[in-house]
XYZ file of C-alpha atoms in Angstrom:
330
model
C -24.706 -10.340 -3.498
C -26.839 -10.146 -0.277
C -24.234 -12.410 1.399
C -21.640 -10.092 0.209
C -22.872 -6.989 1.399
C -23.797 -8.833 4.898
C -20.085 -9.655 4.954
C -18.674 -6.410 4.197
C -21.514 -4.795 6.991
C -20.109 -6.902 9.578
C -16.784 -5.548 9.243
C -18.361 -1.745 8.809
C -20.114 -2.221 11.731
C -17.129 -3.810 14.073
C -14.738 -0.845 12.868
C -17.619 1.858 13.121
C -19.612 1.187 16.133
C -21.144 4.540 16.626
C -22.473 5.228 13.051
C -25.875 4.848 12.568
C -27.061 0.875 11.855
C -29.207 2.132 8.767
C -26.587 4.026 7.574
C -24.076 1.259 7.946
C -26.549 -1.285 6.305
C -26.921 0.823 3.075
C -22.869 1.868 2.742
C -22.775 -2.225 2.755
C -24.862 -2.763 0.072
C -23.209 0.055 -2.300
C -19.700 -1.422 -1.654
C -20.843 -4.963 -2.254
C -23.076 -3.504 -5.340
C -19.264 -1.883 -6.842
C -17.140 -4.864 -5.967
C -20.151 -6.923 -7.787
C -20.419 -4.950 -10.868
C -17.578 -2.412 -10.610
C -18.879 0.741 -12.581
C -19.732 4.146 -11.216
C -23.500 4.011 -13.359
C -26.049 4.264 -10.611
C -28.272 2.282 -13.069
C -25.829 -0.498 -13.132
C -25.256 -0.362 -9.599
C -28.824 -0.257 -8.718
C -29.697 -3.627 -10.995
C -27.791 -6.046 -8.241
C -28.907 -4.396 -5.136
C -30.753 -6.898 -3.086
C -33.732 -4.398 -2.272
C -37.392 -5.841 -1.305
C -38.294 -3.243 -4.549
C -38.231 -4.886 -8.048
C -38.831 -1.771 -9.590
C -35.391 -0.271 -11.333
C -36.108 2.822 -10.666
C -37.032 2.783 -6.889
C -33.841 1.105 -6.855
C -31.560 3.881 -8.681
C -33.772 6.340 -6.359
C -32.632 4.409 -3.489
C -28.696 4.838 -4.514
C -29.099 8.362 -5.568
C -30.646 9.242 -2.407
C -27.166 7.869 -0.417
C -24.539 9.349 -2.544
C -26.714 12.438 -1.405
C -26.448 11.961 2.392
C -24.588 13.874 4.541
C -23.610 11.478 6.936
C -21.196 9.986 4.591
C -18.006 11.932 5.468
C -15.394 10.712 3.842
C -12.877 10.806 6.481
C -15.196 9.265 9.367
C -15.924 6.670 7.395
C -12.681 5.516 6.253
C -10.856 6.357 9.559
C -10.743 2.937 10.989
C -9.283 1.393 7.467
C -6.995 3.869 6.912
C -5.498 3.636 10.364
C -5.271 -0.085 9.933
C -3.369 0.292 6.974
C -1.288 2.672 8.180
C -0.464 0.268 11.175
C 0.056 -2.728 8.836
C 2.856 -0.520 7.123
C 4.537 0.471 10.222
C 4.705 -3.162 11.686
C 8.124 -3.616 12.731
C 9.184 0.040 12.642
C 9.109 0.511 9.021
C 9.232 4.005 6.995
C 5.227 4.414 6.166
C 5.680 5.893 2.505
C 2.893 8.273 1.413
C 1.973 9.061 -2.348
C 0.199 11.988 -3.648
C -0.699 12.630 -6.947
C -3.478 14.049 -8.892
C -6.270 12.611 -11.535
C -8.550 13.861 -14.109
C -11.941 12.833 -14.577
C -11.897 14.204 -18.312
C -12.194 18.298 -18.009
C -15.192 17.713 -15.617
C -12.891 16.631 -12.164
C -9.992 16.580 -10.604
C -9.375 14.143 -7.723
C -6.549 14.837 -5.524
C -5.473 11.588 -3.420
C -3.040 10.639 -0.703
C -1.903 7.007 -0.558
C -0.222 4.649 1.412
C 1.930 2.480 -0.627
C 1.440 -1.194 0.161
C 3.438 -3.297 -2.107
C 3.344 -2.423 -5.637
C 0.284 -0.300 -4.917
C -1.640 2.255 -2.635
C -4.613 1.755 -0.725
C -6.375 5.258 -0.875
C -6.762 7.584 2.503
C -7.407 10.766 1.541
C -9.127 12.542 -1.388
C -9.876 15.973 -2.702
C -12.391 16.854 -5.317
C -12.537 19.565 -7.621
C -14.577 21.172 -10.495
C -12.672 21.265 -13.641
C -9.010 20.220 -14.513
C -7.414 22.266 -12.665
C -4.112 21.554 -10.406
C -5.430 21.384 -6.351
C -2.994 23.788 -4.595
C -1.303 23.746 -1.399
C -4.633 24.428 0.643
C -6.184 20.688 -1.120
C -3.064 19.019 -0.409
C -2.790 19.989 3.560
C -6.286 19.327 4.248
C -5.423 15.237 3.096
C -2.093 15.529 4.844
C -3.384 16.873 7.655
C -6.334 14.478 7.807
C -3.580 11.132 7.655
C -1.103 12.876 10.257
C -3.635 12.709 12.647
C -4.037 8.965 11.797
C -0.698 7.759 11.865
C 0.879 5.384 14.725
C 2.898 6.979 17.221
C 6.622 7.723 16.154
C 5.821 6.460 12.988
C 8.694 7.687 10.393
C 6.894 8.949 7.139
C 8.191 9.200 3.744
C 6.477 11.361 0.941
C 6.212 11.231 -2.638
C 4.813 13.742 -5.219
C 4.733 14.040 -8.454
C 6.803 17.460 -10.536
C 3.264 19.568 -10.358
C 3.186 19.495 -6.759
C 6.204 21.636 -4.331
C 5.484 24.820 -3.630
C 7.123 27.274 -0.757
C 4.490 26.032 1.302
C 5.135 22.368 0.830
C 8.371 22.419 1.761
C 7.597 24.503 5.227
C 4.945 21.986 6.012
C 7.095 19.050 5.369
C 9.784 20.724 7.120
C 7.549 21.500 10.176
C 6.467 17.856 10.464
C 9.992 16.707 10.557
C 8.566 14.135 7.459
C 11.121 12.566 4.663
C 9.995 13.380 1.233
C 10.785 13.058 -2.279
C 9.290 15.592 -4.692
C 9.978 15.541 -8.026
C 10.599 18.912 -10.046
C 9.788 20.716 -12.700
C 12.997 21.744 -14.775
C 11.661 25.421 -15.000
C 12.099 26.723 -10.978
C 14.636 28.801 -9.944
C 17.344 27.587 -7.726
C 20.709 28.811 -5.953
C 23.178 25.850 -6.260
C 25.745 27.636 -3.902
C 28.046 28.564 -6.763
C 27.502 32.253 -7.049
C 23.912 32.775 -9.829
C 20.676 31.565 -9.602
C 19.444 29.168 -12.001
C 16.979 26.786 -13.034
C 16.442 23.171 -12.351
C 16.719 22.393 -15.614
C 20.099 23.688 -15.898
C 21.479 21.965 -13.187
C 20.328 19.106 -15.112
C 21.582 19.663 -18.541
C 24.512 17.198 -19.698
C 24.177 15.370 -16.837
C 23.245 11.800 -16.307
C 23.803 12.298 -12.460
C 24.673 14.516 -10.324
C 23.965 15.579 -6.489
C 23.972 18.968 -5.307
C 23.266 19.668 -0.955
C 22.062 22.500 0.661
C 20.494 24.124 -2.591
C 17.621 26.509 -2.125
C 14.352 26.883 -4.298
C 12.335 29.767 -5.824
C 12.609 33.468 -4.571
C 11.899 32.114 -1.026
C 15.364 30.557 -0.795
C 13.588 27.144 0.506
C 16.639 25.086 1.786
C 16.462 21.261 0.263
C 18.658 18.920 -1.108
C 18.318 18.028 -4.993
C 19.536 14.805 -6.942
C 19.211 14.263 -10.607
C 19.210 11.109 -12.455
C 18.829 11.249 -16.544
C 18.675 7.302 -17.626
C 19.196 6.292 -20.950
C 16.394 6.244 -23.350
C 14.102 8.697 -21.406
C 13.304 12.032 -22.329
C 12.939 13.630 -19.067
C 15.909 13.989 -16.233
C 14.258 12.803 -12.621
C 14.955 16.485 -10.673
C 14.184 15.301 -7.060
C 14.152 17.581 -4.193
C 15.047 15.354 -0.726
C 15.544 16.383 2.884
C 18.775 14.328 3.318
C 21.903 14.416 1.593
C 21.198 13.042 -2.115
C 22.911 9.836 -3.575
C 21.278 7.138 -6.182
C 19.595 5.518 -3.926
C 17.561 8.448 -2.665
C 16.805 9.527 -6.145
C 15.449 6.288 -6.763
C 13.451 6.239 -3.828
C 10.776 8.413 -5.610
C 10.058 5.371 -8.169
C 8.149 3.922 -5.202
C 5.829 7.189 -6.359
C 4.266 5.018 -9.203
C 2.831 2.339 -6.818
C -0.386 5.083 -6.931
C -0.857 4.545 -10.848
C -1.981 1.118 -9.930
C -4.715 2.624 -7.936
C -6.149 5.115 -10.048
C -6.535 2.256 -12.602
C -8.145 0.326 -10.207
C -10.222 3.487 -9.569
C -10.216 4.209 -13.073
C -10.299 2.367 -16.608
C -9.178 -0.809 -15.324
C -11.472 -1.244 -12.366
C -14.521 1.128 -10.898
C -14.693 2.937 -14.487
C -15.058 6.204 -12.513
C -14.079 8.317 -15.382
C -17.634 7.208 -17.164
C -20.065 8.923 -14.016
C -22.577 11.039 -14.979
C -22.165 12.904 -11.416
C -22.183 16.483 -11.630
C -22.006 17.490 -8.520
C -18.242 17.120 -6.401
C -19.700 16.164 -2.668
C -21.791 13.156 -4.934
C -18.272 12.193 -6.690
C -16.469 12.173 -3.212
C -18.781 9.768 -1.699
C -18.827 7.361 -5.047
C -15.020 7.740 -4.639
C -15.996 6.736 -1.011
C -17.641 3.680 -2.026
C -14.906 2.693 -4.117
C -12.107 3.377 -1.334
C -14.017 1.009 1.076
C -14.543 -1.640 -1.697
C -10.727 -1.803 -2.174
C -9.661 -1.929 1.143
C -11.987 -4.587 2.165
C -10.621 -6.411 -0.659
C -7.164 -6.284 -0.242
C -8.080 -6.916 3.703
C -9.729 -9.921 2.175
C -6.880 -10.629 -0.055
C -4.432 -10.564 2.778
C -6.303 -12.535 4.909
C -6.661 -15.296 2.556
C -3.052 -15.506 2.017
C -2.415 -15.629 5.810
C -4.505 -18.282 6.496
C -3.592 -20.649 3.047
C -0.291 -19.428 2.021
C 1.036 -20.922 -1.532
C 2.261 -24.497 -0.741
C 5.711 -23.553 -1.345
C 5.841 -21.444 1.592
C 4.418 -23.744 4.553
C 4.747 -27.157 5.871
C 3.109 -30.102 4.580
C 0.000 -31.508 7.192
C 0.746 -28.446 9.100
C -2.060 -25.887 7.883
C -5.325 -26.471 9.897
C -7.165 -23.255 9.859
C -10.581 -22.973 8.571
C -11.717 -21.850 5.401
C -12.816 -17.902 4.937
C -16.368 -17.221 5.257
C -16.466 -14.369 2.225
């Protein structure tokens, strides 16, 4: 555990130079402590911290006390990762794909994130928290897109993704304003004028149709100018109603299945890895730094991840005798 956390601080320190070396230390030990035991219970945190303390409380004191501190700031820390990330997916001038979607924490949260997709996940970037269940409006969703534009590479192209609950007049003027691609699914309930002389839903555009592709609509009273595609497979319930800045075909319908690549991560964050739906956390700037925590833990693990497969690639895909580089030191 202790050479875990000393692993993980080395990198902390290297991409966050200026942060205080105490506070650095300690953010080590919490992501190594979730990596270890991977549960959001400060109790079951606390029990592999490698502390001088033996005392289980002093040690649960001792966590408590750092999800309290100020100085972790969510997007400070996280910065140099993120931007990393966001590099990695513009390598080669590549489309950087954003997701944003929403998750409940039971009817105590609601955690809005922004993702970068990176293979058949996200790595998180941005988060908002909320009290309650409620859907995070347009003023939680431009603070996180905000916070990544000023992140990405220069030039980069960006696609986003969002889920039916999401576009909203000022979406669309945002995205439009940032000259960004997107793909936002719809709700079959929002008024539209097709061109064709009477405004009508989304829904009925979709009705009896298994596709169909309709430019230069516009959307609710506003008249929001947008393109929309719909797609109604067989043996689904639901039509996908996607609104798209270019002119819609297939293939730009289906773009927005890249969406799903955050359901991954809100497992991982979630029932299938940090458990983060079981805190006892009451209060939303404690949650945002556990979600903190977690963020770090799974980029530095998928940094890990991708390192390792750099360095000792499967044996089908390199030469015999001609590997040489040394082991990982994790």
């Amino acid at each position: 555990m202790r050479r875990l956390a000393e692993e993980v601080g080395r990198g902390l320190k290297a991409a966050l130079p200026r942060l205080r070396k105490t506070v650095v230390g300690k953010v080590a030990l919490a992501v190594g402590a979730m990596i270890e035991v991977r549960s959001p219970n400060t109790a079951e945190l606390a029990t592999v911290l490698p502390l001088e303390t033996q005392r289980q409380d002093m040690r649960e004191q001792w966590l408590r006390r750092l999800l309290k501190n100020p100085l972790l700031v969510s997007a400070t820390l996280l910065e140099p990762w993120a931007r990393q990330a966001l590099e990695q997916a513009h390598r080669n001038g590549q489309t950087v794909v954003l997701s944003l979607d929403q998750t409940d924490l039971g009817d105590r949260f609601a955690v809005l994130m922004l993702g970068v997709v990176v293979g058949d996940r996200t790595l998180p970037l941005a988060w908002r928290v909320a009290v309650g269940p409620a859907n995070i409006g347009f003023s939680g969703q431009q603070a996180v897109l905000d916070q990544v534009r000023g992140w990405l590479p220069d030039g980069a192209a960006v696609l986003l993704l969002a889920d039916r609950f999401y576009p909203s007049t000022a979406l669309f003027e945002w995205l439009h304003g940032q000259g960004w691609q997107y793909r936002l699914r719809l709700k079959s309930n929002l008024s539209v004028d097709p061109g064709f002389g009477q405004i009508v839903t989304t829904g009925d555009l979709a009705r009896g149709f298994t596709q169909r592709y309709l430019p230069n609509v516009r959307l609710f009273a506003h008249e929001v100018p947008t393109h929309l595609g719909i797609l109604h497979e067989a043996g689904h319930q639901d039509p996908w109603i996607i609104a798209m800045n270019c002119p819609p075909t297939q293939a730009t319908v289906r773009d927005d299945a890249s969406r799903w690549c955050i359901e991954p991560t809100f497992s991982d964050v979630k029932r299938r890895g940090f458990q983060l739906e079981a805190t006892q956390l009451q209060a939303p700037d404690r949650l945002d730094r556990l979600v903190l925590i977690m963020a770090l833990a799974m980029h530095w693990c998928v940094r890990a991840g991708q390192e390792e497969a750099r360095q000792h690639p499967p044996r089908s895909k390199k030469n015999p005798g001609t590997d040489r580089s040394p082991p990982l030191d994790l």
